[in-house]
mmCIF file of C-alpha atoms in Angstrom:
data_model
loop_
_atom_site.group_PDB
_atom_site.id
_atom_site.type_symbol
_atom_site.label_atom_id
_atom_site.label_comp_id
_atom_site.label_asym_id
_atom_site.label_seq_id
_atom_site.Cartn_x
_atom_site.Cartn_y
_atom_site.Cartn_z
ATOM 1 C CA MET A 27 -114.313 -130.107 46.319
ATOM 2 C CA THR A 28 -114.487 -131.707 48.843
ATOM 3 C CA GLU A 29 -113.960 -135.271 46.583
ATOM 4 C CA LYS A 30 -110.591 -133.416 45.643
ATOM 5 C CA ILE A 31 -109.123 -132.908 49.419
ATOM 6 C CA ASN A 32 -110.983 -136.593 50.452
ATOM 7 C CA TYR A 33 -108.975 -138.101 46.881
ATOM 8 C CA ASP A 34 -105.848 -136.799 47.957
ATOM 9 C CA VAL A 35 -105.656 -137.916 51.598
ATOM 10 C CA ALA A 36 -106.643 -141.241 50.772
ATOM 11 C CA ASN A 37 -104.263 -140.783 48.442
ATOM 12 C CA GLU A 38 -101.428 -139.305 51.088
ATOM 13 C CA MET A 39 -102.141 -142.269 53.272
ATOM 14 C CA ALA A 40 -102.055 -145.202 51.196
ATOM 15 C CA THR A 41 -98.314 -143.624 49.821
ATOM 16 C CA SER A 42 -97.115 -142.916 53.473
ATOM 17 C CA ASP A 43 -97.797 -147.183 54.606
ATOM 18 C CA ALA A 44 -95.971 -147.959 51.783
ATOM 19 C CA ALA A 45 -93.229 -145.452 52.477
ATOM 20 C CA SER A 46 -92.270 -147.137 55.572
ATOM 21 C CA ILE A 47 -93.185 -150.110 54.824
ATOM 22 C CA ILE A 48 -90.275 -149.378 52.279
ATOM 23 C CA THR A 49 -88.727 -147.415 55.270
ATOM 24 C CA SER A 50 -89.102 -149.727 58.103
ATOM 25 C CA THR A 51 -87.721 -152.809 55.397
ATOM 26 C CA SER A 52 -84.015 -150.575 54.798
ATOM 27 C CA SER A 53 -83.816 -149.832 58.124
ATOM 28 C CA GLU A 54 -83.513 -154.124 59.056
ATOM 29 C CA TYR A 55 -80.764 -154.306 56.726
ATOM 30 C CA ASP A 56 -77.811 -155.495 58.184
ATOM 31 C CA PRO A 57 -74.334 -154.564 56.320
ATOM 32 C CA VAL A 58 -72.155 -157.784 58.285
ATOM 33 C CA LYS A 59 -75.520 -160.790 56.852
ATOM 34 C CA GLU A 60 -75.541 -158.828 53.646
ATOM 35 C CA ILE A 61 -71.299 -159.433 52.649
ATOM 36 C CA ALA A 62 -72.210 -163.276 54.472
ATOM 37 C CA LEU A 63 -75.111 -164.287 52.056
ATOM 38 C CA GLN A 64 -72.933 -162.795 48.758
ATOM 39 C CA LEU A 65 -69.836 -164.613 50.239
ATOM 40 C CA GLY A 66 -71.735 -167.514 50.876
ATOM 41 C CA VAL A 67 -70.523 -168.532 55.044
ATOM 42 C CA GLU A 68 -72.739 -167.969 57.712
ATOM 43 C CA TYR A 69 -73.648 -165.238 59.960
ATOM 44 C CA VAL A 70 -74.013 -166.129 63.091
ATOM 45 C CA ASP A 71 -75.932 -164.182 65.916
ATOM 46 C CA TYR A 72 -73.670 -163.142 68.881
ATOM 47 C CA PRO A 73 -76.134 -164.817 71.548
ATOM 48 C CA ASP A 74 -75.277 -167.922 69.893
ATOM 49 C CA PHE A 75 -72.675 -167.903 71.384
ATOM 50 C CA GLU A 76 -71.435 -168.176 75.784
ATOM 51 C CA ASP A 77 -68.665 -168.664 77.954
ATOM 52 C CA VAL A 78 -67.079 -165.701 76.387
ATOM 53 C CA ALA A 79 -64.164 -164.818 77.451
ATOM 54 C CA THR A 80 -60.759 -162.234 76.160
ATOM 55 C CA ILE A 81 -57.680 -164.574 74.894
ATOM 56 C CA LYS A 82 -55.871 -162.280 73.527
ATOM 57 C CA THR A 83 -55.583 -158.274 72.995
ATOM 58 C CA GLY A 84 -53.002 -155.532 71.130
ATOM 59 C CA LYS A 85 -52.725 -152.765 68.915
ATOM 60 C CA ASN A 86 -56.397 -153.061 67.029
ATOM 61 C CA LEU A 87 -56.225 -156.998 68.196
ATOM 62 C CA LEU A 88 -59.123 -158.989 69.820
ATOM 63 C CA ILE A 89 -58.956 -162.546 69.719
ATOM 64 C CA LYS A 90 -61.631 -164.282 72.116
ATOM 65 C CA ARG A 91 -62.879 -167.726 72.622
ATOM 66 C CA ALA A 92 -66.669 -168.613 72.969
ATOM 67 C CA ILE A 93 -68.586 -172.000 73.137
ATOM 68 C CA TRP A 94 -71.272 -171.552 70.210
ATOM 69 C CA LYS A 95 -74.171 -173.329 71.300
ATOM 70 C CA GLU A 96 -75.692 -174.175 68.192
ATOM 71 C CA GLN A 97 -71.713 -176.405 67.175
ATOM 72 C CA SER A 98 -71.607 -177.582 70.717
ATOM 73 C CA ARG A 99 -67.742 -176.417 69.781
ATOM 74 C CA ARG A 100 -65.102 -174.189 71.359
ATOM 75 C CA VAL A 101 -64.533 -171.352 68.414
ATOM 76 C CA ALA A 102 -62.299 -168.873 68.215
ATOM 77 C CA LEU A 103 -63.783 -164.614 67.289
ATOM 78 C CA LYS A 104 -61.557 -162.209 66.096
ATOM 79 C CA TYR A 105 -62.737 -158.576 65.600
ATOM 80 C CA ILE A 106 -62.005 -156.795 62.584
ATOM 81 C CA PHE A 107 -61.259 -152.654 63.292
ATOM 82 C CA GLY A 108 -61.350 -149.809 61.434
ATOM 83 C CA VAL A 109 -60.999 -145.878 61.544
ATOM 84 C CA ASP A 110 -64.631 -145.556 59.877
ATOM 85 C CA THR A 111 -67.880 -148.876 59.514
ATOM 86 C CA GLU A 112 -67.391 -148.817 56.020
ATOM 87 C CA GLU A 113 -63.400 -149.530 55.988
ATOM 88 C CA GLN A 114 -64.252 -152.052 58.415
ATOM 89 C CA HIS A 115 -67.184 -153.605 56.563
ATOM 90 C CA LYS A 116 -63.972 -153.882 53.586
ATOM 91 C CA LYS A 117 -61.396 -155.659 55.805
ATOM 92 C CA LEU A 118 -63.626 -157.851 57.145
ATOM 93 C CA GLU A 119 -64.924 -158.939 53.323
ATOM 94 C CA ASN A 120 -61.031 -158.880 52.798
ATOM 95 C CA GLU A 121 -60.386 -161.597 55.508
ATOM 96 C CA ILE A 122 -63.439 -163.959 54.331
ATOM 97 C CA MET A 123 -62.262 -163.942 50.971
ATOM 98 C CA ARG A 124 -58.588 -164.887 52.713
ATOM 99 C CA ALA A 125 -59.834 -167.482 54.525
ATOM 100 C CA LEU A 126 -61.923 -169.111 51.985
ATOM 101 C CA GLN A 127 -58.730 -169.790 50.529
ATOM 102 C CA ASN A 128 -57.730 -171.950 52.843
ATOM 103 C CA LEU A 129 -60.800 -174.737 51.257
ATOM 104 C CA ASP A 130 -61.230 -177.169 53.325
ATOM 105 C CA ASP A 131 -58.466 -178.879 54.846
ATOM 106 C CA ASP A 132 -57.564 -181.047 58.521
ATOM 107 C CA ASN A 133 -54.487 -178.611 58.198
ATOM 108 C CA LEU A 134 -55.768 -174.699 57.063
ATOM 109 C CA LEU A 135 -57.231 -172.814 59.714
ATOM 110 C CA GLN A 136 -60.864 -173.623 59.073
ATOM 111 C CA LEU A 137 -64.111 -170.475 59.174
ATOM 112 C CA TYR A 138 -66.975 -170.995 60.802
ATOM 113 C CA GLY A 139 -68.590 -167.487 59.610
ATOM 114 C CA VAL A 140 -68.921 -163.796 60.623
ATOM 115 C CA SER A 141 -70.646 -162.274 63.632
ATOM 116 C CA GLN A 142 -71.556 -158.917 64.680
ATOM 117 C CA ASP A 143 -71.405 -158.225 68.684
ATOM 118 C CA LEU A 144 -73.957 -156.079 70.284
ATOM 119 C CA GLU A 145 -72.719 -153.785 72.043
ATOM 120 C CA SER A 146 -69.031 -152.577 69.429
ATOM 121 C CA THR A 147 -71.180 -153.023 66.929
ATOM 122 C CA ASN A 148 -67.618 -154.688 65.591
ATOM 123 C CA CYS A 149 -67.996 -157.641 63.089
ATOM 124 C CA MET A 150 -65.811 -160.038 63.083
ATOM 125 C CA LEU A 151 -64.329 -163.866 61.680
ATOM 126 C CA VAL A 152 -65.702 -166.722 63.414
ATOM 127 C CA LEU A 153 -62.652 -168.604 63.390
ATOM 128 C CA GLN A 154 -61.200 -172.427 64.233
ATOM 129 C CA TYR A 155 -59.821 -172.880 67.415
ATOM 130 C CA ALA A 156 -56.092 -173.531 68.958
ATOM 131 C CA ASP A 157 -55.880 -174.081 72.115
ATOM 132 C CA SER A 158 -51.871 -174.450 72.262
ATOM 133 C CA GLY A 159 -51.977 -170.502 70.168
ATOM 134 C CA ASN A 160 -49.577 -170.153 67.365
ATOM 135 C CA LEU A 161 -46.352 -172.963 66.489
ATOM 136 C CA ARG A 162 -43.956 -170.101 67.884
ATOM 137 C CA GLU A 163 -45.912 -170.133 71.481
ATOM 138 C CA PHE A 164 -46.685 -173.983 71.510
ATOM 139 C CA LEU A 165 -42.792 -174.556 71.203
ATOM 140 C CA ASP A 166 -41.928 -171.670 73.853
ATOM 141 C CA GLN A 167 -44.661 -173.298 76.127
ATOM 142 C CA LYS A 168 -42.274 -176.774 76.835
ATOM 143 C CA GLU A 169 -39.686 -179.458 74.898
ATOM 144 C CA GLN A 170 -41.544 -181.435 72.877
ATOM 145 C CA PRO A 171 -40.478 -184.924 72.070
ATOM 146 C CA TRP A 172 -39.185 -185.624 68.637
ATOM 147 C CA ILE A 173 -41.932 -188.069 67.794
ATOM 148 C CA ASN A 174 -44.089 -185.010 68.342
ATOM 149 C CA LYS A 175 -42.474 -181.859 66.277
ATOM 150 C CA LEU A 176 -42.233 -185.275 63.493
ATOM 151 C CA ARG A 177 -45.805 -185.262 63.700
ATOM 152 C CA ILE A 178 -46.251 -181.462 63.886
ATOM 153 C CA ALA A 179 -44.214 -181.252 60.864
ATOM 154 C CA ARG A 180 -45.955 -183.614 58.679
ATOM 155 C CA ASP A 181 -49.240 -181.766 58.812
ATOM 156 C CA ILE A 182 -47.449 -178.265 58.151
ATOM 157 C CA ALA A 183 -46.984 -179.867 55.059
ATOM 158 C CA TYR A 184 -50.151 -181.759 54.620
ATOM 159 C CA GLY A 185 -51.844 -178.006 54.804
ATOM 160 C CA LEU A 186 -49.324 -176.628 52.096
ATOM 161 C CA ARG A 187 -49.683 -179.729 50.202
ATOM 162 C CA HIS A 188 -53.372 -179.265 50.045
ATOM 163 C CA LEU A 189 -53.222 -175.002 49.000
ATOM 164 C CA HIS A 190 -50.589 -175.911 46.041
ATOM 165 C CA LYS A 191 -52.389 -178.495 44.805
ATOM 166 C CA ALA A 192 -55.562 -176.336 44.066
ATOM 167 C CA GLY A 193 -52.896 -173.409 42.836
ATOM 168 C CA VAL A 194 -52.558 -171.326 46.052
ATOM 169 C CA VAL A 195 -49.336 -169.996 46.573
ATOM 170 C CA HIS A 196 -49.158 -168.382 50.920
ATOM 171 C CA GLY A 197 -46.403 -166.801 50.652
ATOM 172 C CA ASP A 198 -46.523 -166.068 54.219
ATOM 173 C CA LEU A 199 -44.932 -169.494 56.313
ATOM 174 C CA HIS A 200 -43.745 -168.574 59.111
ATOM 175 C CA THR A 201 -44.907 -170.162 62.546
ATOM 176 C CA GLN A 202 -47.301 -167.332 63.831
ATOM 177 C CA ASN A 203 -49.055 -168.327 61.474
ATOM 178 C CA ILE A 204 -49.479 -172.280 62.238
ATOM 179 C CA PHE A 205 -51.400 -172.139 65.148
ATOM 180 C CA ILE A 206 -51.511 -175.875 67.560
ATOM 181 C CA ASP A 207 -54.875 -178.187 68.054
ATOM 182 C CA LYS A 208 -54.682 -180.936 70.313
ATOM 183 C CA TYR A 209 -51.015 -181.711 69.060
ATOM 184 C CA ARG A 210 -52.452 -181.164 65.810
ATOM 185 C CA ALA A 211 -51.387 -178.325 63.197
ATOM 186 C CA PHE A 212 -53.535 -176.164 60.541
ATOM 187 C CA ILE A 213 -52.427 -173.189 58.929
ATOM 188 C CA ARG A 214 -54.005 -169.370 58.868
ATOM 189 C CA ALA A 215 -55.552 -168.578 55.093
ATOM 190 C CA PRO A 216 -52.655 -167.315 52.639
ATOM 191 C CA ARG A 217 -52.141 -163.956 51.803
ATOM 192 C CA MET A 218 -54.001 -162.975 47.987
ATOM 193 C CA ILE A 219 -50.941 -161.847 46.168
ATOM 194 C CA SER A 220 -51.705 -160.372 43.220
ATOM 195 C CA PRO A 221 -49.552 -159.985 39.876
ATOM 196 C CA ASP A 222 -49.664 -155.940 39.756
ATOM 197 C CA ASP A 223 -49.154 -156.752 43.290
ATOM 198 C CA THR A 224 -44.851 -155.408 43.154
ATOM 199 C CA SER A 225 -44.197 -153.514 46.274
ATOM 200 C CA LEU A 226 -44.107 -156.472 48.879
ATOM 201 C CA THR A 227 -43.710 -154.089 51.539
ATOM 202 C CA TYR A 228 -45.723 -156.100 54.382
ATOM 203 C CA TYR A 229 -42.243 -158.434 54.343
ATOM 204 C CA LYS A 230 -40.297 -155.847 55.805
ATOM 205 C CA SER A 231 -43.024 -154.343 57.767
ATOM 206 C CA ALA A 232 -42.321 -157.550 60.515
ATOM 207 C CA PRO A 233 -38.667 -157.931 60.941
ATOM 208 C CA GLU A 234 -38.798 -161.046 62.753
ATOM 209 C CA THR A 235 -41.294 -161.993 59.504
ATOM 210 C CA ILE A 236 -38.003 -161.837 57.008
ATOM 211 C CA PRO A 237 -36.079 -165.575 58.115
ATOM 212 C CA TYR A 238 -39.251 -167.122 56.086
ATOM 213 C CA VAL A 239 -38.906 -165.044 53.314
ATOM 214 C CA ASP A 240 -36.618 -166.656 50.083
ATOM 215 C CA PRO A 241 -33.563 -164.411 49.793
ATOM 216 C CA LYS A 242 -34.745 -163.678 46.349
ATOM 217 C CA ILE A 243 -37.788 -162.221 46.709
ATOM 218 C CA VAL A 244 -36.147 -160.034 49.643
ATOM 219 C CA ASN A 245 -33.320 -158.903 47.392
ATOM 220 C CA ASP A 246 -35.166 -158.406 44.424
ATOM 221 C CA GLU A 247 -38.539 -156.159 45.034
ATOM 222 C CA THR A 248 -40.266 -157.333 41.901
ATOM 223 C CA SER A 249 -40.254 -160.575 42.375
ATOM 224 C CA LEU A 250 -43.448 -161.965 43.793
ATOM 225 C CA PRO A 251 -43.700 -165.264 45.992
ATOM 226 C CA ASP A 252 -44.285 -169.503 44.744
ATOM 227 C CA ARG A 253 -44.453 -172.715 45.475
ATOM 228 C CA HIS A 254 -40.487 -172.700 45.865
ATOM 229 C CA SER A 255 -40.494 -169.842 48.068
ATOM 230 C CA ASP A 256 -43.085 -171.520 50.316
ATOM 231 C CA ILE A 257 -40.535 -174.761 50.397
ATOM 232 C CA TYR A 258 -37.555 -172.607 51.694
ATOM 233 C CA GLY A 259 -40.143 -170.597 53.930
ATOM 234 C CA LEU A 260 -41.062 -174.513 55.302
ATOM 235 C CA GLY A 261 -37.388 -175.779 55.745
ATOM 236 C CA VAL A 262 -37.005 -172.600 58.108
ATOM 237 C CA ILE A 263 -39.872 -173.690 60.001
ATOM 238 C CA LEU A 264 -38.823 -176.892 60.294
ATOM 239 C CA TRP A 265 -35.623 -176.231 61.402
ATOM 240 C CA GLU A 266 -37.106 -174.139 63.921
ATOM 241 C CA ILE A 267 -39.466 -177.054 65.084
ATOM 242 C CA LEU A 268 -36.413 -179.115 65.585
ATOM 243 C CA SER A 269 -34.208 -177.108 67.466
ATOM 244 C CA ASN A 270 -37.100 -175.059 69.070
ATOM 245 C CA GLN A 271 -34.853 -171.453 68.140
ATOM 246 C CA LEU A 272 -35.730 -168.405 66.561
ATOM 247 C CA PRO A 273 -34.236 -167.432 63.065
ATOM 248 C CA PHE A 274 -32.233 -164.455 64.021
ATOM 249 C CA LYS A 275 -30.537 -163.202 66.415
ATOM 250 C CA GLY A 276 -31.814 -159.289 67.175
ATOM 251 C CA GLN A 277 -32.638 -157.828 64.341
ATOM 252 C CA THR A 278 -29.970 -159.725 62.316
ATOM 253 C CA ARG A 279 -31.968 -163.015 60.486
ATOM 254 C CA LEU A 280 -29.686 -166.124 60.726
ATOM 255 C CA THR A 281 -27.558 -167.643 57.541
ATOM 256 C CA VAL A 282 -28.067 -171.077 56.263
ATOM 257 C CA GLU A 283 -24.917 -172.053 57.104
ATOM 258 C CA GLU A 284 -25.342 -171.442 61.388
ATOM 259 C CA MET A 285 -29.143 -173.027 61.046
ATOM 260 C CA LEU A 286 -27.511 -176.198 60.230
ATOM 261 C CA LYS A 287 -24.510 -176.511 62.091
ATOM 262 C CA ILE A 288 -27.126 -175.528 64.850
ATOM 263 C CA SER A 289 -29.097 -178.394 63.279
ATOM 264 C CA ARG A 290 -25.781 -181.226 63.901
ATOM 265 C CA GLU A 291 -24.958 -179.954 67.467
ATOM 266 C CA GLN A 292 -28.583 -180.811 68.644
ATOM 267 C CA THR A 293 -27.993 -183.300 71.293
ATOM 268 C CA THR A 294 -31.982 -183.550 72.358
ATOM 269 C CA HIS A 295 -32.805 -185.178 70.011
ATOM 270 C CA ILE A 296 -30.773 -187.894 68.304
ATOM 271 C CA VAL A 297 -32.397 -185.930 64.545
ATOM 272 C CA PRO A 298 -31.751 -188.059 61.203
ATOM 273 C CA GLU A 299 -29.510 -187.656 58.993
ATOM 274 C CA GLU A 300 -32.251 -187.139 56.035
ATOM 275 C CA TYR A 301 -34.303 -184.320 57.845
ATOM 276 C CA ILE A 302 -30.529 -181.928 57.902
ATOM 277 C CA LYS A 303 -30.377 -182.935 54.191
ATOM 278 C CA LEU A 304 -34.647 -181.889 54.076
ATOM 279 C CA LEU A 305 -33.510 -178.378 55.193
ATOM 280 C CA GLN A 306 -30.704 -178.360 52.729
ATOM 281 C CA ASP A 307 -32.758 -179.005 49.974
ATOM 282 C CA CYS A 308 -35.394 -176.577 50.951
ATOM 283 C CA TRP A 309 -33.604 -173.948 50.965
ATOM 284 C CA ASN A 310 -30.972 -174.551 48.425
ATOM 285 C CA ASP A 311 -30.116 -170.984 46.420
ATOM 286 C CA ASP A 312 -31.756 -172.396 43.281
ATOM 287 C CA PRO A 313 -35.475 -172.744 44.108
ATOM 288 C CA GLU A 314 -35.605 -174.445 40.392
ATOM 289 C CA LYS A 315 -33.398 -177.111 43.157
ATOM 290 C CA ARG A 316 -35.603 -177.773 46.045
ATOM 291 C CA PRO A 317 -37.958 -179.966 46.254
ATOM 292 C CA THR A 318 -41.622 -180.250 45.814
ATOM 293 C CA ILE A 319 -44.084 -180.331 48.146
ATOM 294 C CA GLU A 320 -44.866 -183.902 47.429
ATOM 295 C CA GLN A 321 -40.870 -184.507 48.012
ATOM 296 C CA VAL A 322 -40.621 -183.140 51.015
ATOM 297 C CA CYS A 323 -44.151 -184.638 52.174
ATOM 298 C CA LYS A 324 -42.643 -188.012 51.572
ATOM 299 C CA GLN A 325 -39.520 -187.758 53.203
ATOM 300 C CA LEU A 326 -41.810 -186.531 56.157
ATOM 301 C CA LYS A 327 -43.463 -189.459 55.818
ATOM 302 C CA ASP A 328 -40.737 -191.974 55.614
ATOM 303 C CA LEU A 329 -39.341 -190.573 58.239
ATOM 304 C CA LEU A 330 -42.028 -191.110 60.527
ATOM 305 C CA ARG A 331 -42.078 -195.143 59.598
ATOM 306 C CA ASN A 332 -38.890 -195.795 60.390
ATOM 307 C CA ASN A 333 -38.993 -193.783 63.548
ATOM 308 C CA PRO A 334 -39.491 -196.542 66.523
ATOM 309 C CA ASP A 335 -42.011 -194.557 68.110
ATOM 310 C CA SER A 336 -44.556 -194.058 65.397
ATOM 311 C CA GLN A 337 -46.459 -197.915 66.292
ATOM 312 C CA ARG A 338 -48.167 -199.699 63.235
ATOM 313 C CA LYS A 339 -51.190 -201.983 63.036
ATOM 314 C CA GLU A 340 -52.261 -202.023 59.538
ATOM 315 C CA THR A 341 -51.197 -200.744 56.200
ATOM 316 C CA GLN A 342 -53.774 -200.266 53.432
ATOM 317 C CA MET A 343 -53.419 -199.022 50.232
ATOM 318 C CA ASP A 344 -54.591 -195.223 49.726
ATOM 319 C CA GLU A 345 -56.413 -193.874 46.425
ATOM 320 C CA SER A 346 -52.744 -192.910 45.027
ATOM 321 C CA GLY A 347 -50.967 -196.416 45.321
ATOM 322 C CA GLU A 348 -49.072 -195.179 48.790
ATOM 323 C CA GLU A 349 -48.798 -197.231 51.891
ATOM 324 C CA ASP A 350 -51.078 -195.627 54.601
ATOM 325 C CA PHE A 351 -50.976 -196.877 58.100
ATOM 326 C CA THR A 352 -53.579 -196.739 60.362
ATOM 327 C CA PHE A 353 -54.205 -196.996 64.162
ATOM 328 C CA ASP A 354 -56.280 -199.182 66.862
ATOM 329 C CA GLU A 355 -57.621 -196.404 69.256
ATOM 330 C CA SER A 356 -60.360 -198.441 71.033
ATOM 331 C CA ILE A 357 -56.906 -200.546 73.425
ATOM 332 C CA PRO A 358 -54.652 -197.910 74.873
ATOM 333 C CA TYR A 359 -51.392 -197.288 72.626
ATOM 334 C CA GLN A 360 -48.661 -199.453 73.348
ATOM 335 C CA SER A 361 -44.759 -199.638 72.203
ATOM 336 C CA ARG A 362 -44.045 -203.605 71.636
ATOM 337 C CA GLU A 363 -40.308 -204.843 71.902
ATOM 338 C CA ILE A 364 -39.497 -207.566 70.046
ATOM 339 C CA LYS A 365 -37.809 -210.576 71.724
ATOM 340 C CA GLU A 366 -35.710 -212.866 71.513
ATOM 341 C CA ASN A 367 -38.765 -215.721 71.201
ATOM 342 C CA GLY A 368 -40.259 -213.464 68.431
ATOM 343 C CA HIS A 369 -42.787 -213.003 71.247
ATOM 344 C CA THR A 370 -43.741 -208.926 71.714
ATOM 345 C CA ASN A 371 -43.841 -207.305 75.969
ATOM 346 C CA SER A 372 -46.096 -204.313 75.249
ATOM 347 C CA GLN A 373 -45.235 -201.874 77.700
ATOM 348 C CA PRO A 374 -46.649 -198.120 77.767
ATOM 349 C CA TYR A 375 -45.225 -195.864 75.017
ATOM 350 C CA GLN A 376 -42.848 -193.178 75.227
ATOM 351 C CA SER A 377 -40.173 -190.680 74.007
ATOM 352 C CA ARG A 378 -36.918 -191.123 74.205
ATOM 353 C CA ASP A 379 -35.032 -188.796 74.691
ATOM 354 C CA ILE A 380 -31.500 -188.634 74.312
ATOM 355 C CA GLN A 381 -28.840 -186.940 76.174
ATOM 356 C CA GLU A 382 -26.034 -186.150 76.381
ATOM 357 C CA ASN A 383 -24.607 -188.662 78.142
ATOM 358 C CA GLY A 384 -26.456 -191.734 76.223
ATOM 359 C CA HIS A 385 -28.920 -192.597 78.404
ATOM 360 C CA ILE A 386 -32.399 -192.805 78.161
ATOM 361 C CA ASN A 387 -34.245 -190.238 79.129
ATOM 362 C CA SER A 388 -38.659 -191.400 78.538
ATOM 363 C CA GLN A 389 -40.840 -189.305 79.544
ATOM 364 C CA PRO A 390 -45.048 -189.408 78.521
ATOM 365 C CA SER A 391 -45.555 -188.285 75.582
ATOM 366 C CA LEU A 392 -48.653 -187.318 73.210
ATOM 367 C CA PRO A 393 -51.980 -189.750 72.602
ATOM 368 C CA PRO A 394 -51.807 -191.729 69.819
ATOM 369 C CA GLU A 395 -52.483 -190.018 66.716
ATOM 370 C CA SER A 396 -54.681 -191.982 64.160
ATOM 371 C CA ASN A 397 -52.662 -190.234 61.371
ATOM 372 C CA ASP A 398 -48.898 -190.718 61.563
ATOM 373 C CA LEU A 399 -48.843 -191.362 58.104
ATOM 374 C CA ASP A 400 -50.508 -189.889 55.182
ATOM 375 C CA ILE A 401 -53.882 -191.174 56.205
ATOM 376 C CA PRO A 402 -56.806 -190.564 53.972
ATOM 377 C CA ARG A 403 -58.454 -187.131 55.667
ATOM 378 C CA ARG A 404 -62.083 -187.361 57.500
ATOM 379 C CA SER A 405 -64.733 -187.107 54.836
ATOM 380 C CA THR A 406 -65.711 -183.885 54.887
ATOM 381 C CA GLN A 407 -69.203 -185.142 52.867
ATOM 382 C CA SER A 408 -71.124 -184.764 55.954
ATOM 383 C CA ALA A 409 -69.872 -181.099 56.143
ATOM 384 C CA VAL A 410 -70.046 -179.911 53.083
ATOM 385 C CA ASN A 411 -73.551 -181.226 54.007
ATOM 386 C CA GLN A 412 -74.227 -179.312 56.605
ATOM 387 C CA ARG A 413 -72.712 -175.850 55.206
ATOM 388 C CA HIS A 414 -75.530 -176.604 51.827
ATOM 389 C CA LYS A 415 -77.814 -177.087 54.818
ATOM 390 C CA ARG A 416 -77.314 -173.525 56.460
ATOM 391 C CA TYR A 417 -76.792 -171.857 52.382
ATOM 392 C CA SER A 418 -79.983 -173.116 51.316
ATOM 393 C CA LYS A 419 -82.254 -172.210 55.558
ATOM 394 C CA MET A 420 -80.498 -168.874 54.962
ATOM 395 C CA TYR A 421 -81.428 -168.594 51.447
ATOM 396 C CA GLN A 422 -85.004 -169.482 52.397
ATOM 397 C CA THR A 423 -85.407 -167.503 54.638
ATOM 398 C CA LEU A 424 -84.365 -164.437 53.070
ATOM 399 C CA LYS A 425 -87.001 -165.779 50.054
ATOM 400 C CA PHE A 426 -89.721 -165.363 52.401
ATOM 401 C CA ASN A 427 -88.792 -162.607 54.128
ATOM 402 C CA PHE A 428 -88.958 -161.001 50.510
ATOM 403 C CA GLN A 429 -91.771 -161.975 49.834
ATOM 404 C CA GLN A 430 -93.528 -161.013 52.884
ATOM 405 C CA THR A 431 -92.483 -156.967 52.366
ATOM 406 C CA LYS A 432 -93.473 -157.809 48.494
ATOM 407 C CA THR A 433 -96.922 -159.172 49.891
ATOM 408 C CA THR A 434 -97.006 -156.028 52.012
ATOM 409 C CA VAL A 435 -96.229 -153.479 49.839
ATOM 410 C CA PHE A 436 -98.285 -155.035 46.707
ATOM 411 C CA ASN A 437 -100.958 -154.932 49.057
ATOM 412 C CA ALA A 438 -100.679 -151.284 50.315
ATOM 413 C CA PHE A 439 -100.436 -150.387 46.822
ATOM 414 C CA SER A 440 -103.562 -152.367 46.387
ATOM 415 C CA LYS A 441 -105.273 -150.589 49.106
ATOM 416 C CA MET A 442 -103.942 -147.474 47.253
ATOM 417 C CA SER A 443 -105.732 -147.960 43.844
ATOM 418 C CA CYS A 444 -109.136 -148.858 45.897
ATOM 419 C CA LEU A 445 -109.178 -145.382 47.001
ATOM 420 C CA ARG A 446 -108.522 -144.421 44.422
ATOM 421 C CA SER A 447 -111.267 -145.513 42.515
ATOM 422 C CA LYS A 448 -113.217 -145.184 45.182
ATOM 423 C CA THR A 449 -113.045 -141.528 45.657
ATOM 424 C CA THR A 450 -113.589 -141.019 41.850
ATOM 425 C CA ASP A 451 -116.609 -143.073 41.471
ATOM 426 C CA THR A 452 -118.155 -140.742 44.274
#
């Protein structure tokens, strides 16, 4: 009888040890880390951020900026809200999947990872930081020289070209989905549009975005956004960059005729007729007759090439056979005026704004960029390698923890078997 009691006690103790190990392992399960692991993005521990400060709040909106210590870079932390934890995690998955459509391009907003606030337990996206906010906020800050506006237009077109080349339709282009950082523009991730998404009610949830939507989609709710509708929205954005005005008055969207009239009445800048023609083409009633994104990029590139403020140091041929322009950034950027004797007279770079009286009002512009035209993008191979290393490190850590837990559980059951064997022998 005593032997039977000893056996039952030993068996219960060993089982309890194994159960406690499994329970403690399960208690360490973090759904946010699991989502990050499954979707292939990095999980960043919240203590890895410093100088955290709130930059934007609103209904179900909280965005902070911070320094990511490991990467020594400023990032934006976008909080994800939900009525409960399950909804919050579902929204996090959707936001990650949406952000991952942005691929790896300089003119597309990049997702660096996810994290979780230690106090509120809210999960968040770790995103590329934009020092000037969205494009609408940037345009409201001050009037920009024409050359700056051309560069921003070019960047937006390049970002959209990258998406279209990858077979991705953005479907939600407007100035609040475009961000500016150090005078460089990049586009927020596109909407995830599926073939069965025919309601498209999200377009009408915010009246201020309707002017950017292809009239064909507004008038026919069964129509899905496509590349042609992206071009229409891009045309409205190019007009807004030019005019620095909103494409609507109150709740009424401006007509194409009204926008073209405003464009031609511009007196702040000398606006090339080619730019006005580009807007008209983007708004063609027949979507099939609108230019492709490749054609838009080429026209903007030509406008930059012919702009007197766009200085070129040398030309080279890129992989597509087109001319690329690069700059020598080791010396101060200067404009050059050609004299009759053939020599150049270098002066500090200035933009030229033509006023109504015909005089030139010169004011400093942004520093030169090494990508004024169709410059090859910086190599992303190193960035890809770094991500692969980080994912490999995450995988190895996870694998090590799993092996360690498995070994501990195995030892516990071995201990239980030994005790059972000894009790039986006794």
